[in-house]
Amino acid sequence: MRTKVIYKITYPNGKIYIGKDLTGTFTYFGSANGALVEKDFTPEQRRILTVTKEILWESATAEDSEVNKKEVEFILSNRSNDPAIGYNQWPKFKRTST
């Protein structure tokens, strides 16, 4: 059985993307919206790009539904759905008034 993971991708601009991998594929780097990421980088900056992938949570026994729930928890706790912080587009970021 493969280990299922929740991971965080950090881009050179400091923005993050939280995702899940249900197959335990080492080289999987998520499904962030490429156009959304690209607009934050100049063509020159896109020529060499270094990102970091960090495993935040893993399980060899969790059901997919549990992994899905954990992904949302990590997105919300890291605020990666806030466009100023990250590239997750779901769940929709709700700006709170202070």
mmCIF file of N, CA, C and O in Angstrom:
data_model
loop_
_atom_site.group_PDB
_atom_site.id
_atom_site.type_symbol
_atom_site.label_atom_id
_atom_site.label_comp_id
_atom_site.label_asym_id
_atom_site.label_seq_id
_atom_site.Cartn_x
_atom_site.Cartn_y
_atom_site.Cartn_z
ATOM 1 N N MET A 1 0.839 -1.188 0.000
ATOM 2 C CA MET A 1 0.000 0.000 0.000
ATOM 3 C C MET A 1 0.882 1.249 0.000
ATOM 4 O O MET A 1 1.853 1.329 0.729
ATOM 5 N N ARG A 2 0.539 2.200 -0.804
ATOM 6 C CA ARG A 2 1.295 3.448 -0.886
ATOM 7 C C ARG A 2 0.856 4.419 0.201
ATOM 8 O O ARG A 2 -0.293 4.444 0.597
ATOM 9 N N THR A 3 1.791 5.249 0.622
ATOM 10 C CA THR A 3 1.506 6.266 1.618
ATOM 11 C C THR A 3 0.822 7.455 0.954
ATOM 12 O O THR A 3 1.281 7.948 -0.070
ATOM 13 N N LYS A 4 -0.270 7.893 1.541
ATOM 14 C CA LYS A 4 -0.986 9.082 1.071
ATOM 15 C C LYS A 4 -0.434 10.274 1.838
ATOM 16 O O LYS A 4 -0.136 10.163 3.025
ATOM 17 N N VAL A 5 -0.306 11.416 1.155
ATOM 18 C CA VAL A 5 0.320 12.572 1.794
ATOM 19 C C VAL A 5 -0.439 13.865 1.522
ATOM 20 O O VAL A 5 -1.141 13.993 0.523
ATOM 21 N N ILE A 6 -0.249 14.802 2.442
ATOM 22 C CA ILE A 6 -0.594 16.204 2.244
ATOM 23 C C ILE A 6 0.746 16.918 2.163
ATOM 24 O O ILE A 6 1.625 16.706 3.002
ATOM 25 N N TYR A 7 0.926 17.745 1.149
ATOM 26 C CA TYR A 7 2.212 18.409 0.943
ATOM 27 C C TYR A 7 2.010 19.915 0.777
ATOM 28 O O TYR A 7 0.911 20.395 0.500
ATOM 29 N N LYS A 8 3.100 20.637 0.946
ATOM 30 C CA LYS A 8 3.119 22.079 0.717
ATOM 31 C C LYS A 8 4.221 22.376 -0.290
ATOM 32 O O LYS A 8 5.366 21.985 -0.086
ATOM 33 N N ILE A 9 3.845 23.056 -1.355
ATOM 34 C CA ILE A 9 4.804 23.533 -2.341
ATOM 35 C C ILE A 9 5.059 25.005 -2.024
ATOM 36 O O ILE A 9 4.111 25.779 -1.873
ATOM 37 N N THR A 10 6.331 25.394 -1.924
ATOM 38 C CA THR A 10 6.683 26.788 -1.706
ATOM 39 C C THR A 10 7.450 27.284 -2.930
ATOM 40 O O THR A 10 8.437 26.682 -3.341
ATOM 41 N N TYR A 11 6.946 28.367 -3.499
ATOM 42 C CA TYR A 11 7.550 28.974 -4.685
ATOM 43 C C TYR A 11 8.563 30.042 -4.274
ATOM 44 O O TYR A 11 8.543 30.505 -3.133
ATOM 45 N N PRO A 12 9.434 30.469 -5.184
ATOM 46 C CA PRO A 12 10.468 31.456 -4.845
ATOM 47 C C PRO A 12 9.913 32.787 -4.315
ATOM 48 O O PRO A 12 10.596 33.487 -3.579
ATOM 49 N N ASN A 13 8.680 33.111 -4.656
ATOM 50 C CA ASN A 13 8.080 34.359 -4.174
ATOM 51 C C ASN A 13 7.468 34.202 -2.777
ATOM 52 O O ASN A 13 6.885 35.127 -2.245
ATOM 53 N N GLY A 14 7.592 33.002 -2.199
ATOM 54 C CA GLY A 14 7.082 32.749 -0.859
ATOM 55 C C GLY A 14 5.648 32.245 -0.819
ATOM 56 O O GLY A 14 5.171 31.792 0.216
ATOM 57 N N LYS A 15 4.951 32.317 -1.947
ATOM 58 C CA LYS A 15 3.578 31.812 -1.975
ATOM 59 C C LYS A 15 3.594 30.289 -1.938
ATOM 60 O O LYS A 15 4.554 29.643 -2.376
ATOM 61 N N ILE A 16 2.490 29.728 -1.416
ATOM 62 C CA ILE A 16 2.429 28.284 -1.219
ATOM 63 C C ILE A 16 1.214 27.667 -1.906
ATOM 64 O O ILE A 16 0.257 28.357 -2.246
ATOM 65 N N TYR A 17 1.295 26.374 -2.080
ATOM 66 C CA TYR A 17 0.183 25.571 -2.583
ATOM 67 C C TYR A 17 0.139 24.320 -1.724
ATOM 68 O O TYR A 17 1.163 23.654 -1.537
ATOM 69 N N ILE A 18 -1.022 24.011 -1.181
ATOM 70 C CA ILE A 18 -1.225 22.794 -0.387
ATOM 71 C C ILE A 18 -1.993 21.804 -1.253
ATOM 72 O O ILE A 18 -2.994 22.162 -1.878
ATOM 73 N N GLY A 19 -1.536 20.569 -1.284
ATOM 74 C CA GLY A 19 -2.214 19.553 -2.072
ATOM 75 C C GLY A 19 -2.125 18.196 -1.425
ATOM 76 O O GLY A 19 -1.515 18.019 -0.373
ATOM 77 N N LYS A 20 -2.748 17.244 -2.096
ATOM 78 C CA LYS A 20 -2.729 15.861 -1.613
ATOM 79 C C LYS A 20 -2.245 14.963 -2.733
ATOM 80 O O LYS A 20 -2.378 15.283 -3.917
ATOM 81 N N ASP A 21 -1.670 13.853 -2.340
ATOM 82 C CA ASP A 21 -1.270 12.814 -3.288
ATOM 83 C C ASP A 21 -1.752 11.496 -2.709
ATOM 84 O O ASP A 21 -1.292 11.072 -1.649
ATOM 85 N N LEU A 22 -2.705 10.876 -3.392
ATOM 86 C CA LEU A 22 -3.281 9.620 -2.915
ATOM 87 C C LEU A 22 -2.498 8.408 -3.388
ATOM 88 O O LEU A 22 -2.814 7.285 -3.017
ATOM 89 N N THR A 23 -1.454 8.637 -4.194
ATOM 90 C CA THR A 23 -0.694 7.518 -4.751
ATOM 91 C C THR A 23 0.724 7.415 -4.207
ATOM 92 O O THR A 23 1.432 6.458 -4.503
ATOM 93 N N GLY A 24 1.166 8.428 -3.461
ATOM 94 C CA GLY A 24 2.517 8.405 -2.902
ATOM 95 C C GLY A 24 3.605 8.585 -3.942
ATOM 96 O O GLY A 24 4.718 8.120 -3.776
ATOM 97 N N THR A 25 3.294 9.303 -5.024
ATOM 98 C CA THR A 25 4.254 9.512 -6.092
ATOM 99 C C THR A 25 5.275 10.571 -5.683
ATOM 100 O O THR A 25 4.921 11.723 -5.442
ATOM 101 N N PHE A 26 6.518 10.198 -5.614
ATOM 102 C CA PHE A 26 7.592 11.087 -5.154
ATOM 103 C C PHE A 26 7.712 12.351 -5.985
ATOM 104 O O PHE A 26 7.953 13.437 -5.472
ATOM 105 N N THR A 27 7.541 12.246 -7.293
ATOM 106 C CA THR A 27 7.779 13.381 -8.189
ATOM 107 C C THR A 27 6.527 14.219 -8.460
ATOM 108 O O THR A 27 6.590 15.154 -9.252
ATOM 109 N N TYR A 28 5.418 13.926 -7.814
ATOM 110 C CA TYR A 28 4.187 14.701 -8.043
ATOM 111 C C TYR A 28 4.281 16.050 -7.338
ATOM 112 O O TYR A 28 4.584 16.119 -6.150
ATOM 113 N N PHE A 29 4.041 17.125 -8.070
ATOM 114 C CA PHE A 29 4.144 18.476 -7.521
ATOM 115 C C PHE A 29 2.832 19.240 -7.589
ATOM 116 O O PHE A 29 2.811 20.453 -7.628
ATOM 117 N N GLY A 30 1.735 18.531 -7.614
ATOM 118 C CA GLY A 30 0.440 19.170 -7.484
ATOM 119 C C GLY A 30 -0.180 19.662 -8.763
ATOM 120 O O GLY A 30 0.369 19.512 -9.848
ATOM 121 N N SER A 31 -1.342 20.267 -8.568
ATOM 122 C CA SER A 31 -2.111 20.746 -9.710
ATOM 123 C C SER A 31 -2.512 22.207 -9.524
ATOM 124 O O SER A 31 -3.643 22.595 -9.793
ATOM 125 N N ALA A 32 -1.570 23.002 -9.057
ATOM 126 C CA ALA A 32 -1.830 24.443 -8.954
ATOM 127 C C ALA A 32 -2.124 24.989 -10.349
ATOM 128 O O ALA A 32 -1.589 24.494 -11.340
ATOM 129 N N ASN A 33 -2.954 25.999 -10.433
ATOM 130 C CA ASN A 33 -3.298 26.624 -11.700
ATOM 131 C C ASN A 33 -2.051 27.292 -12.277
ATOM 132 O O ASN A 33 -1.564 28.291 -11.743
ATOM 133 N N GLY A 34 -1.542 26.740 -13.354
ATOM 134 C CA GLY A 34 -0.298 27.229 -13.952
ATOM 135 C C GLY A 34 -0.356 28.692 -14.355
ATOM 136 O O GLY A 34 0.596 29.441 -14.140
ATOM 137 N N ALA A 35 -1.474 29.122 -14.927
ATOM 138 C CA ALA A 35 -1.610 30.517 -15.351
ATOM 139 C C ALA A 35 -1.568 31.451 -14.148
ATOM 140 O O ALA A 35 -0.993 32.542 -14.215
ATOM 141 N N LEU A 36 -2.146 31.016 -13.038
ATOM 142 C CA LEU A 36 -2.151 31.823 -11.814
ATOM 143 C C LEU A 36 -0.733 31.984 -11.269
ATOM 144 O O LEU A 36 -0.331 33.075 -10.875
ATOM 145 N N VAL A 37 0.029 30.896 -11.288
ATOM 146 C CA VAL A 37 1.412 30.942 -10.804
ATOM 147 C C VAL A 37 2.270 31.771 -11.761
ATOM 148 O O VAL A 37 3.033 32.638 -11.332
ATOM 149 N N GLU A 38 2.134 31.522 -13.050
ATOM 150 C CA GLU A 38 2.961 32.201 -14.060
ATOM 151 C C GLU A 38 2.850 33.722 -14.001
ATOM 152 O O GLU A 38 3.835 34.424 -14.211
ATOM 153 N N LYS A 39 1.656 34.236 -13.696
ATOM 154 C CA LYS A 39 1.485 35.699 -13.714
ATOM 155 C C LYS A 39 2.312 36.389 -12.631
ATOM 156 O O LYS A 39 2.566 37.582 -12.715
ATOM 157 N N ASP A 40 2.768 35.632 -11.633
ATOM 158 C CA ASP A 40 3.591 36.206 -10.566
ATOM 159 C C ASP A 40 5.083 36.226 -10.897
ATOM 160 O O ASP A 40 5.882 36.715 -10.104
ATOM 161 N N PHE A 41 5.456 35.686 -12.056
ATOM 162 C CA PHE A 41 6.868 35.595 -12.424
ATOM 163 C C PHE A 41 7.088 36.155 -13.816
ATOM 164 O O PHE A 41 6.294 35.936 -14.720
ATOM 165 N N THR A 42 8.193 36.847 -13.992
ATOM 166 C CA THR A 42 8.545 37.371 -15.312
ATOM 167 C C THR A 42 9.014 36.201 -16.189
ATOM 168 O O THR A 42 9.391 35.137 -15.665
ATOM 169 N N PRO A 43 9.038 36.401 -17.496
ATOM 170 C CA PRO A 43 9.563 35.343 -18.362
ATOM 171 C C PRO A 43 10.984 34.935 -17.963
ATOM 172 O O PRO A 43 11.329 33.755 -17.989
ATOM 173 N N GLU A 44 11.805 35.883 -17.570
ATOM 174 C CA GLU A 44 13.177 35.571 -17.147
ATOM 175 C C GLU A 44 13.177 34.731 -15.869
ATOM 176 O O GLU A 44 13.947 33.777 -15.739
ATOM 177 N N GLN A 45 12.314 35.071 -14.923
ATOM 178 C CA GLN A 45 12.248 34.316 -13.666
ATOM 179 C C GLN A 45 11.750 32.888 -13.901
ATOM 180 O O GLN A 45 12.048 31.994 -13.113
ATOM 181 N N ARG A 46 10.997 32.675 -14.966
ATOM 182 C CA ARG A 46 10.465 31.340 -15.272
ATOM 183 C C ARG A 46 11.491 30.429 -15.921
ATOM 184 O O ARG A 46 11.271 29.236 -16.056
ATOM 185 N N ARG A 47 12.634 30.978 -16.319
ATOM 186 C CA ARG A 47 13.660 30.170 -16.989
ATOM 187 C C ARG A 47 14.316 29.180 -16.030
ATOM 188 O O ARG A 47 14.683 28.081 -16.419
ATOM 189 N N ILE A 48 14.513 29.589 -14.789
ATOM 190 C CA ILE A 48 15.041 28.702 -13.754
ATOM 191 C C ILE A 48 14.154 28.887 -12.535
ATOM 192 O O ILE A 48 14.058 29.992 -11.998
ATOM 193 N N LEU A 49 13.514 27.825 -12.111
ATOM 194 C CA LEU A 49 12.554 27.905 -11.014
ATOM 195 C C LEU A 49 12.852 26.805 -10.010
ATOM 196 O O LEU A 49 12.905 25.628 -10.363
ATOM 197 N N THR A 50 13.060 27.186 -8.781
ATOM 198 C CA THR A 50 13.282 26.213 -7.722
ATOM 199 C C THR A 50 12.123 26.272 -6.750
ATOM 200 O O THR A 50 11.809 27.346 -6.222
ATOM 201 N N VAL A 51 11.458 25.148 -6.549
ATOM 202 C CA VAL A 51 10.362 25.061 -5.584
ATOM 203 C C VAL A 51 10.719 24.017 -4.532
ATOM 204 O O VAL A 51 11.573 23.152 -4.764
ATOM 205 N N THR A 52 10.064 24.125 -3.393
ATOM 206 C CA THR A 52 10.275 23.173 -2.313
ATOM 207 C C THR A 52 8.988 22.419 -2.071
ATOM 208 O O THR A 52 7.907 23.015 -2.017
ATOM 209 N N LYS A 53 9.110 21.113 -1.908
ATOM 210 C CA LYS A 53 7.957 20.274 -1.562
ATOM 211 C C LYS A 53 8.197 19.722 -0.168
ATOM 212 O O LYS A 53 9.210 19.071 0.080
ATOM 213 N N GLU A 54 7.266 20.001 0.728
ATOM 214 C CA GLU A 54 7.372 19.548 2.118
ATOM 215 C C GLU A 54 6.162 18.677 2.441
ATOM 216 O O GLU A 54 5.023 19.074 2.191
ATOM 217 N N ILE A 55 6.400 17.497 2.978
ATOM 218 C CA ILE A 55 5.313 16.625 3.406
ATOM 219 C C ILE A 55 4.841 17.109 4.777
ATOM 220 O O ILE A 55 5.607 17.143 5.732
ATOM 221 N N LEU A 56 3.561 17.480 4.849
ATOM 222 C CA LEU A 56 2.995 17.986 6.098
ATOM 223 C C LEU A 56 2.320 16.889 6.914
ATOM 224 O O LEU A 56 2.237 16.981 8.133
ATOM 225 N N TRP A 57 1.822 15.874 6.226
ATOM 226 C CA TRP A 57 1.064 14.789 6.874
ATOM 227 C C TRP A 57 1.105 13.583 5.964
ATOM 228 O O TRP A 57 1.102 13.718 4.740
ATOM 229 N N GLU A 58 1.159 12.393 6.562
ATOM 230 C CA GLU A 58 1.141 11.180 5.737
ATOM 231 C C GLU A 58 0.471 10.042 6.485
ATOM 232 O O GLU A 58 0.445 10.020 7.713
ATOM 233 N N SER A 59 -0.073 9.115 5.702
ATOM 234 C CA SER A 59 -0.724 7.949 6.283
ATOM 235 C C SER A 59 -0.733 6.806 5.269
ATOM 236 O O SER A 59 -0.999 7.023 4.092
ATOM 237 N N ALA A 60 -0.458 5.639 5.756
ATOM 238 C CA ALA A 60 -0.524 4.442 4.906
ATOM 239 C C ALA A 60 -1.883 3.767 5.035
ATOM 240 O O ALA A 60 -2.190 2.846 4.287
ATOM 241 N N THR A 61 -2.706 4.233 5.982
ATOM 242 C CA THR A 61 -3.978 3.554 6.254
ATOM 243 C C THR A 61 -5.213 4.431 6.079
ATOM 244 O O THR A 61 -6.328 3.927 6.106
ATOM 245 N N ALA A 62 -5.049 5.722 5.893
ATOM 246 C CA ALA A 62 -6.196 6.626 5.812
ATOM 247 C C ALA A 62 -7.029 6.369 4.564
ATOM 248 O O ALA A 62 -6.499 6.061 3.493
ATOM 249 N N GLU A 63 -8.319 6.516 4.724
ATOM 250 C CA GLU A 63 -9.236 6.460 3.584
ATOM 251 C C GLU A 63 -9.091 7.766 2.801
ATOM 252 O O GLU A 63 -8.707 8.793 3.356
ATOM 253 N N ASP A 64 -9.439 7.730 1.516
ATOM 254 C CA ASP A 64 -9.349 8.933 0.688
ATOM 255 C C ASP A 64 -10.153 10.081 1.286
ATOM 256 O O ASP A 64 -9.726 11.235 1.234
ATOM 257 N N SER A 65 -11.316 9.780 1.867
ATOM 258 C CA SER A 65 -12.155 10.828 2.448
ATOM 259 C C SER A 65 -11.446 11.531 3.605
ATOM 260 O O SER A 65 -11.585 12.745 3.775
ATOM 261 N N GLU A 66 -10.668 10.791 4.388
ATOM 262 C CA GLU A 66 -9.906 11.395 5.479
ATOM 263 C C GLU A 66 -8.813 12.300 4.919
ATOM 264 O O GLU A 66 -8.569 13.399 5.433
ATOM 265 N N VAL A 67 -8.151 11.858 3.863
ATOM 266 C CA VAL A 67 -7.094 12.657 3.230
ATOM 267 C C VAL A 67 -7.699 13.944 2.667
ATOM 268 O O VAL A 67 -7.132 15.029 2.831
ATOM 269 N N ASN A 68 -8.852 13.837 2.037
ATOM 270 C CA ASN A 68 -9.534 15.016 1.495
ATOM 271 C C ASN A 68 -9.832 16.024 2.602
ATOM 272 O O ASN A 68 -9.643 17.229 2.427
ATOM 273 N N LYS A 69 -10.289 15.525 3.733
ATOM 274 C CA LYS A 69 -10.596 16.383 4.887
ATOM 275 C C LYS A 69 -9.330 17.059 5.421
ATOM 276 O O LYS A 69 -9.319 18.249 5.725
ATOM 277 N N LYS A 70 -8.261 16.282 5.533
ATOM 278 C CA LYS A 70 -6.979 16.819 6.010
ATOM 279 C C LYS A 70 -6.459 17.903 5.069
ATOM 280 O O LYS A 70 -5.919 18.915 5.517
ATOM 281 N N GLU A 71 -6.610 17.697 3.771
ATOM 282 C CA GLU A 71 -6.157 18.693 2.806
ATOM 283 C C GLU A 71 -6.838 20.034 3.068
ATOM 284 O O GLU A 71 -6.178 21.079 3.126
ATOM 285 N N VAL A 72 -8.151 20.014 3.240
ATOM 286 C CA VAL A 72 -8.888 21.251 3.503
ATOM 287 C C VAL A 72 -8.423 21.879 4.813
ATOM 288 O O VAL A 72 -8.230 23.096 4.892
ATOM 289 N N GLU A 73 -8.207 21.065 5.843
ATOM 290 C CA GLU A 73 -7.716 21.576 7.130
ATOM 291 C C GLU A 73 -6.387 22.321 6.945
ATOM 292 O O GLU A 73 -6.209 23.422 7.476
ATOM 293 N N PHE A 74 -5.470 21.724 6.199
ATOM 294 C CA PHE A 74 -4.158 22.350 5.984
ATOM 295 C C PHE A 74 -4.263 23.604 5.112
ATOM 296 O O PHE A 74 -3.555 24.588 5.347
ATOM 297 N N ILE A 75 -5.144 23.586 4.111
ATOM 298 C CA ILE A 75 -5.348 24.780 3.279
ATOM 299 C C ILE A 75 -5.827 25.932 4.153
ATOM 300 O O ILE A 75 -5.298 27.045 4.085
ATOM 301 N N LEU A 76 -6.806 25.658 4.999
ATOM 302 C CA LEU A 76 -7.365 26.707 5.853
ATOM 303 C C LEU A 76 -6.375 27.166 6.922
ATOM 304 O O LEU A 76 -6.231 28.367 7.159
ATOM 305 N N SER A 77 -5.667 26.230 7.553
ATOM 306 C CA SER A 77 -4.744 26.620 8.623
ATOM 307 C C SER A 77 -3.522 27.368 8.087
ATOM 308 O O SER A 77 -2.954 28.214 8.768
ATOM 309 N N ASN A 78 -3.121 27.081 6.850
ATOM 310 C CA ASN A 78 -1.985 27.785 6.230
ATOM 311 C C ASN A 78 -2.434 28.989 5.412
ATOM 312 O O ASN A 78 -1.586 29.716 4.888
ATOM 313 N N ARG A 79 -3.734 29.152 5.270
ATOM 314 C CA ARG A 79 -4.338 30.239 4.483
ATOM 315 C C ARG A 79 -3.822 30.266 3.043
ATOM 316 O O ARG A 79 -3.695 31.323 2.433
ATOM 317 N N SER A 80 -3.536 29.096 2.499
ATOM 318 C CA SER A 80 -3.021 29.042 1.134
ATOM 319 C C SER A 80 -4.089 29.357 0.092
ATOM 320 O O SER A 80 -3.780 29.492 -1.088
ATOM 321 N N ASN A 81 -5.340 29.501 0.526
ATOM 322 C CA ASN A 81 -6.407 29.928 -0.383
ATOM 323 C C ASN A 81 -6.565 31.449 -0.400
ATOM 324 O O ASN A 81 -7.369 31.985 -1.145
ATOM 325 N N ASP A 82 -5.774 32.160 0.420
ATOM 326 C CA ASP A 82 -5.722 33.620 0.388
ATOM 327 C C ASP A 82 -4.770 33.990 -0.747
ATOM 328 O O ASP A 82 -3.588 33.632 -0.704
ATOM 329 N N PRO A 83 -5.246 34.693 -1.781
ATOM 330 C CA PRO A 83 -4.388 35.009 -2.929
ATOM 331 C C PRO A 83 -3.095 35.736 -2.565
ATOM 332 O O PRO A 83 -2.124 35.664 -3.311
ATOM 333 N N ALA A 84 -3.046 36.391 -1.430
ATOM 334 C CA ALA A 84 -1.820 37.060 -1.007
ATOM 335 C C ALA A 84 -0.802 36.070 -0.446
ATOM 336 O O ALA A 84 0.381 36.380 -0.352
ATOM 337 N N ILE A 85 -1.262 34.868 -0.099
ATOM 338 C CA ILE A 85 -0.403 33.872 0.549
ATOM 339 C C ILE A 85 -0.151 32.657 -0.328
ATOM 340 O O ILE A 85 0.936 32.082 -0.306
ATOM 341 N N GLY A 86 -1.169 32.247 -1.081
ATOM 342 C CA GLY A 86 -1.003 30.999 -1.809
ATOM 343 C C GLY A 86 -1.815 30.903 -3.086
ATOM 344 O O GLY A 86 -2.501 31.840 -3.491
ATOM 345 N N TYR A 87 -1.743 29.724 -3.684
ATOM 346 C CA TYR A 87 -2.352 29.473 -4.981
ATOM 347 C C TYR A 87 -3.549 28.532 -4.932
ATOM 348 O O TYR A 87 -4.106 28.216 -5.979
ATOM 349 N N ASN A 88 -3.958 28.077 -3.765
ATOM 350 C CA ASN A 88 -5.157 27.247 -3.694
ATOM 351 C C ASN A 88 -6.380 28.115 -3.992
ATOM 352 O O ASN A 88 -6.519 29.205 -3.452
ATOM 353 N N GLN A 89 -7.242 27.620 -4.852
ATOM 354 C CA GLN A 89 -8.444 28.367 -5.213
ATOM 355 C C GLN A 89 -9.685 27.808 -4.539
ATOM 356 O O GLN A 89 -10.774 28.350 -4.703
ATOM 357 N N TRP A 90 -9.511 26.718 -3.818
ATOM 358 C CA TRP A 90 -10.615 26.084 -3.110
ATOM 359 C C TRP A 90 -10.100 25.575 -1.778
ATOM 360 O O TRP A 90 -8.974 25.088 -1.731
ATOM 361 N N PRO A 91 -10.856 25.657 -0.691
ATOM 362 C CA PRO A 91 -12.136 26.360 -0.608
ATOM 363 C C PRO A 91 -11.944 27.861 -0.800
ATOM 364 O O PRO A 91 -10.879 28.406 -0.520
ATOM 365 N N LYS A 92 -12.969 28.494 -1.316
ATOM 366 C CA LYS A 92 -12.903 29.917 -1.632
ATOM 367 C C LYS A 92 -12.510 30.721 -0.390
ATOM 368 O O LYS A 92 -13.029 30.494 0.690
ATOM 369 N N PHE A 93 -11.546 31.632 -0.567
ATOM 370 C CA PHE A 93 -11.084 32.466 0.530
ATOM 371 C C PHE A 93 -12.143 33.495 0.878
ATOM 372 O O PHE A 93 -12.685 34.146 -0.005
ATOM 373 N N LYS A 94 -12.432 33.607 2.181
ATOM 374 C CA LYS A 94 -13.394 34.602 2.652
ATOM 375 C C LYS A 94 -12.654 35.624 3.473
ATOM 376 O O LYS A 94 -12.146 35.310 4.553
ATOM 377 N N ARG A 95 -12.557 36.817 2.944
ATOM 378 C CA ARG A 95 -11.889 37.908 3.659
ATOM 379 C C ARG A 95 -12.749 38.320 4.842
ATOM 380 O O ARG A 95 -13.937 38.509 4.706
ATOM 381 N N THR A 96 -12.121 38.420 6.006
ATOM 382 C CA THR A 96 -12.854 38.854 7.201
ATOM 383 C C THR A 96 -12.576 40.322 7.458
ATOM 384 O O THR A 96 -11.461 40.798 7.254
ATOM 385 N N SER A 97 -13.596 41.029 7.878
ATOM 386 C CA SER A 97 -13.389 42.451 8.193
ATOM 387 C C SER A 97 -12.912 42.580 9.623
ATOM 388 O O SER A 97 -13.279 41.796 10.496
ATOM 389 N N THR A 98 -12.059 43.574 9.869
ATOM 390 C CA THR A 98 -11.512 43.757 11.224
ATOM 391 C C THR A 98 -12.096 44.953 11.888
ATOM 392 O O THR A 98 -12.662 45.818 11.323
#
